[in-house]
Amino acid sequence: MIIMAVESSCDETAVALVEDGRKILTDCIASQVELHKLYGGVVPEIASRKHVEAISGLAEQAIQNAGISKKEIDAVAVTYAPGLIGAVLVGVSFAKATALALQKPLIPVHHIRGHIAANYLAYPELEPPFLCLMISGGHTMLIDVKDYTKMEIMGTTLDDAAGECFDKVARVLGMPYPGGKALDAMAALGDAKKYALPRSKPGANPLDMSFSGLKTAAINLIHNARQKGEEIDVPSLCASFAAAASDNLVPRTMEALKRTGYRKLAVAGGVAANSRIRRDILQAAAKLNTEVFMPPLSLCGDNGAMIGAQGYYEYLAGNVADQTLNAYATKSILGERL
Ligand code: KG4
Ligand code: ZN
């Protein structure tokens, strides 16, 4: 089954063609990052307009790249939530029109489920159940993936998402948006023990996480040093920050693994590209004899292929929509029938 998958929830317009949920025929992405860099973050109105400009051309390009005809497309999958509402609407409208024109099923896909499914593309042998640590610019969660379309949230951030925290600190350090990657590169040159930054304390649910305290502490440290005219060792601050962020995530992930009894851990979302977090996860998981699945960096960020992968399993589970499908800025990953 060949699925055309559309993703437009933030600042990447993406159209992919995926076969049977596991094989990428093509994965076309038009990134708007350079444009939003000018403003230090995503400007929703600009994002929506750029999606409108890019989406039809990308779909044509995807069909050409894959060397298939439109008739060979069996279904159209689309991110319908969560995301910037105007941006998500562009993808949903395009997917609805395409499904209608081709007379094929329309499959709504939750963006976070898509991030999890990036692992199915990278690891053909991976099947649920497994634990997923989902870490992106907008979401931070520990998810018990019981089945392809059945999940339970074991823990979530109580405030900021991990990626948001990376990006804010990077911005204060003068790094261009989205600064997580630049902060990661800088951290490689520093001493992670140089600056003492707080680790969040366990709350009522010990698997819940928190990043705002860490973010505020790091930003205050930078401002205080600047006010006193003291020089900051930027690489070491980045390394200390990444270590603290990782300490907020990794022990909780291991606790969740112990609770589920699973020996499989998948990592998903843009922050999964972080080298400190990757290293710490591999070390900690090895102690629990747990196999770790981390998609290549190209599949960690937003892309269309992951939506096509999850779309396949949503289709098999009967989760298809009609032309009344709407876009949603927020929606639980648990999903309800539409
Ligand atoms: O999943 P994603 O592409 O978009 C969504 O938020 O859905 O994640 C983007 C986030 C940004 O916050 C970006 O700074 C962060 O992933 N990121 C990183 C790294 N690469 C991307 N954060 C830390 N270290 C990295 N190497
Ligand atoms: Zn994402």
Tab-separated table of C-alpha atoms and ligand atoms in Angstrom:
chain	number	residue	atom	x	y	z
A	1	MET	CA	0.000	0.000	0.000
A	2	ILE	CA	1.474	3.354	-1.056
A	3	ILE	CA	0.550	6.283	1.172
A	4	MET	CA	1.118	9.921	0.289
A	5	ALA	CA	1.856	11.650	3.590
A	6	VAL	CA	1.592	15.364	4.283
A	7	GLU	CA	3.118	17.229	7.238
A	8	SER	CA	2.837	20.977	7.845
A	9	SER	CA	2.387	21.406	11.587
A	10	CYS	CA	5.277	23.785	12.225
A	11	ASP	CA	8.016	25.161	9.991
A	12	GLU	CA	8.685	22.297	7.577
A	13	THR	CA	6.418	21.508	4.667
A	14	ALA	CA	6.822	17.825	3.886
A	15	VAL	CA	5.320	15.341	1.453
A	16	ALA	CA	6.470	11.725	1.397
A	17	LEU	CA	5.488	8.493	-0.276
A	18	VAL	CA	5.744	5.453	1.993
A	19	GLU	CA	5.062	1.808	1.192
A	20	ASP	CA	3.421	-0.444	3.785
A	21	GLY	CA	4.438	1.840	6.628
A	22	ARG	CA	8.078	0.816	6.481
A	23	LYS	CA	9.652	1.765	3.179
A	24	ILE	CA	10.343	5.361	2.176
A	25	LEU	CA	9.890	5.836	-1.568
A	26	THR	CA	10.632	9.537	-1.237
A	27	ASP	CA	10.659	12.117	1.542
A	28	CYS	CA	10.514	15.720	0.292
A	29	ILE	CA	10.948	18.542	2.789
A	30	ALA	CA	10.914	22.310	2.322
A	31	SER	CA	12.318	23.870	5.475
A	32	GLN	CA	11.422	27.416	6.459
A	33	VAL	CA	14.056	27.611	9.156
A	34	GLU	CA	16.180	30.252	7.406
A	35	LEU	CA	13.172	32.538	7.168
A	36	HIS	CA	12.129	32.211	10.815
A	37	LYS	CA	15.725	32.688	11.974
A	38	LEU	CA	15.285	36.391	11.222
A	39	TYR	CA	12.690	36.570	14.017
A	40	GLY	CA	14.322	34.192	16.504
A	41	GLY	CA	11.403	31.756	16.361
A	42	VAL	CA	8.570	30.504	14.176
A	43	VAL	CA	6.143	33.245	13.083
A	44	PRO	CA	2.846	31.350	12.638
A	45	GLU	CA	1.369	33.564	9.924
A	46	ILE	CA	4.534	33.372	7.817
A	47	ALA	CA	4.680	29.599	8.345
A	48	SER	CA	1.116	29.144	7.044
A	49	ARG	CA	1.759	31.256	3.954
A	50	LYS	CA	4.959	29.409	3.124
A	51	HIS	CA	3.200	26.047	3.483
A	52	VAL	CA	0.594	27.222	0.975
A	53	GLU	CA	3.326	28.234	-1.478
A	54	ALA	CA	5.315	25.012	-1.122
A	55	ILE	CA	2.843	22.186	-0.740
A	56	SER	CA	1.589	21.481	-4.290
A	57	GLY	CA	5.083	21.686	-5.769
A	58	LEU	CA	6.390	19.292	-3.118
A	59	ALA	CA	3.649	16.778	-3.870
A	60	GLU	CA	4.479	16.902	-7.586
A	61	GLN	CA	8.163	16.503	-6.753
A	62	ALA	CA	7.454	13.530	-4.484
A	63	ILE	CA	5.510	11.713	-7.215
A	64	GLN	CA	8.280	12.418	-9.702
A	65	ASN	CA	11.053	11.298	-7.325
A	66	ALA	CA	9.289	8.032	-6.557
A	67	GLY	CA	8.688	7.408	-10.257
A	68	ILE	CA	5.057	6.455	-9.688
A	69	SER	CA	1.827	7.706	-11.201
A	70	LYS	CA	-0.885	9.374	-9.128
A	71	LYS	CA	-3.072	6.314	-9.676
A	72	GLU	CA	-0.665	4.212	-7.647
A	73	ILE	CA	-1.325	6.228	-4.490
A	74	ASP	CA	-3.615	4.136	-2.273
A	75	ALA	CA	-4.347	6.650	0.501
A	76	VAL	CA	-3.460	10.126	1.758
A	77	ALA	CA	-2.265	10.583	5.342
A	78	VAL	CA	-1.917	13.953	7.020
A	79	THR	CA	-0.901	15.487	10.329
A	80	TYR	CA	-4.182	16.848	11.679
A	81	ALA	CA	-2.909	17.732	15.206
A	82	PRO	CA	-1.186	19.139	17.165
A	83	GLY	CA	0.624	22.179	15.797
A	84	LEU	CA	0.253	25.793	14.721
A	85	ILE	CA	-3.374	25.821	13.688
A	86	GLY	CA	-2.960	27.814	10.458
A	87	ALA	CA	-0.026	25.645	9.457
A	88	VAL	CA	-1.792	22.345	10.172
A	89	LEU	CA	-4.859	23.572	8.260
A	90	VAL	CA	-2.816	23.973	5.082
A	91	GLY	CA	-1.744	20.323	5.136
A	92	VAL	CA	-5.201	19.084	6.093
A	93	SER	CA	-6.881	21.092	3.308
A	94	PHE	CA	-4.352	19.876	0.758
A	95	ALA	CA	-4.702	16.255	1.871
A	96	LYS	CA	-8.488	16.436	1.796
A	97	ALA	CA	-8.448	17.851	-1.722
A	98	THR	CA	-5.937	15.221	-2.877
A	99	ALA	CA	-7.903	12.341	-1.335
A	100	LEU	CA	-11.080	13.654	-2.912
A	101	ALA	CA	-9.497	14.086	-6.338
A	102	LEU	CA	-7.910	10.625	-6.246
A	103	GLN	CA	-10.986	9.059	-4.616
A	104	LYS	CA	-8.778	7.454	-1.963
A	105	PRO	CA	-9.054	7.159	1.840
A	106	LEU	CA	-7.960	10.067	4.022
A	107	ILE	CA	-5.986	9.112	7.142
A	108	PRO	CA	-5.584	11.588	10.021
A	109	VAL	CA	-2.286	11.184	11.891
A	110	HIS	CA	-1.330	12.663	15.258
A	111	HIS	CA	2.045	14.394	14.881
A	112	ILE	CA	3.561	12.800	17.980
A	113	ARG	CA	2.462	9.330	16.892
A	114	GLY	CA	4.275	10.149	13.661
A	115	HIS	CA	7.488	10.927	15.549
A	116	ILE	CA	7.251	7.557	17.290
A	117	ALA	CA	6.685	5.854	13.914
A	118	ALA	CA	9.930	7.320	12.532
A	119	ASN	CA	11.423	4.346	14.367
A	120	TYR	CA	9.484	1.871	12.184
A	121	LEU	CA	11.197	3.336	9.132
A	122	ALA	CA	14.643	3.141	10.663
A	123	TYR	CA	14.168	-0.282	12.262
A	124	PRO	CA	12.067	-2.710	10.181
A	125	GLU	CA	12.205	-5.261	13.000
A	126	LEU	CA	10.759	-2.927	15.656
A	127	GLU	CA	7.244	-3.762	16.749
A	128	PRO	CA	5.219	-2.668	19.789
A	129	PRO	CA	5.124	-2.972	22.704
A	130	PHE	CA	7.981	-0.660	23.653
A	131	LEU	CA	8.644	2.473	25.660
A	132	CYS	CA	9.140	5.730	23.767
A	133	LEU	CA	10.880	8.831	25.027
A	134	MET	CA	9.417	11.604	22.903
A	135	ILE	CA	11.473	14.790	23.041
A	136	SER	CA	10.750	17.612	20.616
A	137	GLY	CA	10.411	21.368	20.479
A	138	GLY	CA	6.824	21.196	21.641
A	139	HIS	CA	6.478	17.929	23.556
A	140	THR	CA	8.278	15.870	26.162
A	141	MET	CA	6.675	12.580	27.134
A	142	LEU	CA	7.260	9.029	28.180
A	143	ILE	CA	4.851	6.886	26.227
A	144	ASP	CA	3.967	3.234	26.700
A	145	VAL	CA	3.430	2.172	23.077
A	146	LYS	CA	1.268	-0.881	23.732
A	147	ASP	CA	0.375	-1.297	20.086
A	148	TYR	CA	0.670	0.731	16.867
A	149	THR	CA	-2.399	2.765	17.749
A	150	LYS	CA	-2.770	2.073	21.472
A	151	MET	CA	-0.644	4.158	23.817
A	152	GLU	CA	-0.540	5.393	27.379
A	153	ILE	CA	1.279	8.463	28.662
A	154	MET	CA	3.437	7.516	31.646
A	155	GLY	CA	4.987	10.924	32.239
A	156	THR	CA	5.023	14.356	30.669
A	157	THR	CA	6.670	17.698	31.176
A	158	LEU	CA	4.757	19.854	33.628
A	159	ASP	CA	5.943	23.053	31.949
A	160	ASP	CA	8.334	23.605	29.021
A	161	ALA	CA	9.267	21.010	26.428
A	162	ALA	CA	12.900	19.916	26.370
A	163	GLY	CA	13.544	21.416	22.922
A	164	GLU	CA	11.936	24.712	23.863
A	165	CYS	CA	14.312	24.915	26.826
A	166	PHE	CA	17.348	24.198	24.606
A	167	ASP	CA	16.210	26.824	22.105
A	168	LYS	CA	15.567	29.552	24.715
A	169	VAL	CA	18.963	29.117	26.373
A	170	ALA	CA	20.676	29.012	22.979
A	171	ARG	CA	18.903	32.214	22.016
A	172	VAL	CA	20.127	34.041	25.121
A	173	LEU	CA	23.628	32.860	24.185
A	174	GLY	CA	23.150	34.486	20.765
A	175	MET	CA	22.774	31.283	18.741
A	176	PRO	CA	20.421	31.333	15.751
A	177	TYR	CA	16.989	29.663	15.952
A	178	PRO	CA	16.474	26.758	16.522
A	179	GLY	CA	19.485	26.745	18.772
A	180	GLY	CA	19.355	23.182	20.136
A	181	LYS	CA	21.713	21.868	17.490
A	182	ALA	CA	24.219	24.731	17.865
A	183	LEU	CA	24.130	24.366	21.657
A	184	ASP	CA	24.843	20.658	21.246
A	185	ALA	CA	27.855	21.339	18.999
A	186	MET	CA	29.197	23.955	21.420
A	187	ALA	CA	28.772	21.582	24.382
A	188	ALA	CA	31.203	19.138	22.787
A	189	LEU	CA	34.005	21.613	23.527
A	190	GLY	CA	33.088	22.260	27.167
A	191	ASP	CA	33.294	20.838	30.672
A	192	ALA	CA	29.875	19.562	31.808
A	193	LYS	CA	30.842	19.823	35.486
A	194	LYS	CA	31.809	23.495	35.425
A	195	TYR	CA	28.403	25.058	36.115
A	196	ALA	CA	25.973	23.761	38.744
A	197	LEU	CA	22.498	23.763	37.233
A	198	PRO	CA	19.384	22.357	38.924
A	199	ARG	CA	17.857	18.947	38.288
A	200	SER	CA	14.080	18.851	38.629
A	201	LYS	CA	12.731	17.069	41.697
A	202	PRO	CA	10.214	14.252	41.296
A	203	GLY	CA	6.609	15.442	41.577
A	204	ALA	CA	3.406	13.603	42.439
A	205	ASN	CA	4.039	11.394	39.423
A	206	PRO	CA	7.777	10.661	39.595
A	207	LEU	CA	7.825	10.130	35.833
A	208	ASP	CA	6.689	13.690	35.120
A	209	MET	CA	9.425	16.079	34.078
A	210	SER	CA	10.087	19.801	34.369
A	211	PHE	CA	12.359	22.093	32.405
A	212	SER	CA	11.389	25.647	33.323
A	213	GLY	CA	13.556	25.695	36.485
A	214	LEU	CA	16.589	24.615	34.498
A	215	LYS	CA	15.860	27.141	31.767
A	216	THR	CA	15.434	30.002	34.245
A	217	ALA	CA	18.574	29.028	36.170
A	218	ALA	CA	20.677	28.940	33.005
A	219	ILE	CA	19.313	32.253	31.722
A	220	ASN	CA	19.766	33.933	35.136
A	221	LEU	CA	23.343	32.668	35.280
A	222	ILE	CA	24.044	34.242	31.881
A	223	HIS	CA	22.348	37.561	32.752
A	224	ASN	CA	24.079	37.819	36.149
A	225	ALA	CA	27.479	37.198	34.601
A	226	ARG	CA	26.824	39.804	31.926
A	227	GLN	CA	25.680	42.378	34.484
A	228	LYS	CA	28.849	41.836	36.515
A	229	GLY	CA	30.983	41.926	33.382
A	230	GLU	CA	32.168	38.385	34.028
A	231	GLU	CA	33.083	36.212	31.103
A	232	ILE	CA	31.058	33.034	30.585
A	233	ASP	CA	32.716	29.847	29.455
A	234	VAL	CA	30.044	29.255	26.805
A	235	PRO	CA	31.050	25.701	25.785
A	236	SER	CA	31.088	24.613	29.438
A	237	LEU	CA	27.765	26.278	30.131
A	238	CYS	CA	26.295	24.435	27.122
A	239	ALA	CA	27.790	21.150	28.302
A	240	SER	CA	26.524	21.699	31.874
A	241	PHE	CA	23.092	22.570	30.529
A	242	ALA	CA	22.889	19.511	28.260
A	243	ALA	CA	23.970	17.305	31.180
A	244	ALA	CA	21.240	18.746	33.408
A	245	ALA	CA	18.616	18.325	30.663
A	246	SER	CA	19.726	14.754	30.148
A	247	ASP	CA	19.554	14.101	33.911
A	248	ASN	CA	15.936	15.304	33.856
A	249	LEU	CA	15.126	12.784	31.153
A	250	VAL	CA	17.243	9.671	31.392
A	251	PRO	CA	16.675	8.411	34.985
A	252	ARG	CA	12.902	8.830	34.551
A	253	THR	CA	13.080	6.941	31.285
A	254	MET	CA	14.874	4.077	33.023
A	255	GLU	CA	12.289	4.073	35.819
A	256	ALA	CA	9.519	3.874	33.207
A	257	LEU	CA	11.312	0.962	31.544
A	258	LYS	CA	11.484	-0.875	34.848
A	259	ARG	CA	7.768	-0.300	35.431
A	260	THR	CA	6.745	-1.623	32.022
A	261	GLY	CA	9.194	-4.492	32.054
A	262	TYR	CA	9.979	-3.742	28.404
A	263	ARG	CA	13.442	-4.292	27.033
A	264	LYS	CA	12.895	-1.992	24.082
A	265	LEU	CA	13.280	1.788	24.169
A	266	ALA	CA	12.625	4.036	21.187
A	267	VAL	CA	13.597	7.696	21.179
A	268	ALA	CA	11.749	10.203	19.017
A	269	GLY	CA	11.568	13.925	18.196
A	270	GLY	CA	14.123	16.568	17.277
A	271	VAL	CA	15.897	16.576	20.658
A	272	ALA	CA	16.680	12.878	20.121
A	273	ALA	CA	19.492	14.259	17.968
A	274	ASN	CA	21.249	15.568	21.089
A	275	SER	CA	24.585	13.859	21.569
A	276	ARG	CA	24.674	14.018	25.385
A	277	ILE	CA	21.161	12.609	25.698
A	278	ARG	CA	21.945	9.874	23.155
A	279	ARG	CA	25.101	8.914	25.006
A	280	ASP	CA	23.440	8.848	28.448
A	281	ILE	CA	20.496	6.818	27.168
A	282	LEU	CA	22.741	4.213	25.567
A	283	GLN	CA	24.787	3.861	28.760
A	284	ALA	CA	21.791	3.646	31.095
A	285	ALA	CA	19.824	1.289	28.828
A	286	ALA	CA	22.781	-1.065	28.525
A	287	LYS	CA	22.641	-1.554	32.308
A	288	LEU	CA	19.014	-2.671	31.948
A	289	ASN	CA	19.794	-4.936	28.994
A	290	THR	CA	17.509	-2.789	26.930
A	291	GLU	CA	17.741	-2.389	23.190
A	292	VAL	CA	17.681	1.252	22.110
A	293	PHE	CA	16.145	2.493	18.872
A	294	MET	CA	17.162	5.963	17.761
A	295	PRO	CA	16.208	7.080	14.284
A	296	PRO	CA	18.915	8.728	12.186
A	297	LEU	CA	19.018	12.481	12.595
A	298	SER	CA	17.160	12.971	9.287
A	299	LEU	CA	14.137	11.159	10.717
A	300	CYS	CA	14.303	12.752	14.197
A	301	GLY	CA	13.053	16.149	13.033
A	302	ASP	CA	9.721	16.798	11.351
A	303	ASN	CA	9.270	14.907	8.091
A	304	GLY	CA	6.528	13.425	5.957
A	305	ALA	CA	7.755	9.838	5.973
A	306	MET	CA	6.994	9.390	9.674
A	307	ILE	CA	3.389	10.457	9.003
A	308	GLY	CA	3.201	7.894	6.195
A	309	ALA	CA	4.550	5.190	8.510
A	310	GLN	CA	2.015	5.870	11.269
A	311	GLY	CA	-0.694	6.478	8.650
A	312	TYR	CA	-0.361	2.895	7.475
A	313	TYR	CA	-1.047	1.514	10.950
A	314	GLU	CA	-3.884	3.982	11.554
A	315	TYR	CA	-5.429	2.751	8.297
A	316	LEU	CA	-5.100	-0.877	9.353
A	317	ALA	CA	-6.824	0.033	12.637
A	318	GLY	CA	-9.697	1.612	10.710
A	319	ASN	CA	-8.852	5.184	11.632
A	320	VAL	CA	-9.872	6.984	8.472
A	321	ALA	CA	-11.599	10.347	8.126
A	322	ASP	CA	-14.033	11.920	5.700
A	323	GLN	CA	-14.095	15.381	4.163
A	324	THR	CA	-15.250	16.916	7.464
A	325	LEU	CA	-11.777	16.346	8.956
A	326	ASN	CA	-10.577	19.422	10.837
A	327	ALA	CA	-7.164	20.579	12.069
A	328	TYR	CA	-6.466	20.960	15.796
A	329	ALA	CA	-3.823	22.980	17.606
A	330	THR	CA	-3.915	20.564	20.529
A	331	LYS	CA	-5.110	17.010	20.782
A	332	SER	CA	-4.218	14.109	23.048
A	333	ILE	CA	-1.944	11.458	21.597
A	334	LEU	CA	-4.399	8.883	22.923
A	335	GLY	CA	-6.675	9.854	20.075
A	336	GLU	CA	-10.378	9.462	19.803
A	337	ARG	CA	-12.336	8.359	16.794
A	338	LEU	CA	-12.947	11.360	14.557
B	1	KG4	O1	10.677	17.268	16.448
B	1	KG4	P1	11.118	18.594	15.978
B	1	KG4	O2	11.814	18.703	14.652
B	1	KG4	O3	9.931	19.588	15.916
B	1	KG4	C1	8.896	19.584	16.826
B	1	KG4	O4	9.058	20.298	17.840
B	1	KG4	O5	7.896	18.872	16.569
B	1	KG4	O6	12.064	19.163	17.132
B	1	KG4	C2	12.685	20.410	17.032
B	1	KG4	C3	13.477	20.642	18.297
B	1	KG4	C4	14.018	22.058	18.388
B	1	KG4	O7	13.746	22.536	19.688
B	1	KG4	C5	15.510	21.869	18.165
B	1	KG4	O8	16.311	22.844	18.774
B	1	KG4	C6	15.729	20.525	18.803
B	1	KG4	O9	14.620	19.761	18.343
B	1	KG4	N1	17.003	19.922	18.419
B	1	KG4	C7	18.004	19.668	19.296
B	1	KG4	C8	19.064	19.118	18.539
B	1	KG4	N2	18.675	19.048	17.231
B	1	KG4	C9	17.405	19.535	17.178
B	1	KG4	N3	18.078	19.862	20.614
B	1	KG4	C10	19.220	19.501	21.222
B	1	KG4	N4	20.285	18.964	20.578
B	1	KG4	C11	20.251	18.750	19.240
B	1	KG4	N5	21.293	18.208	18.609
B	2	ZN	ZN	7.720	17.417	15.485
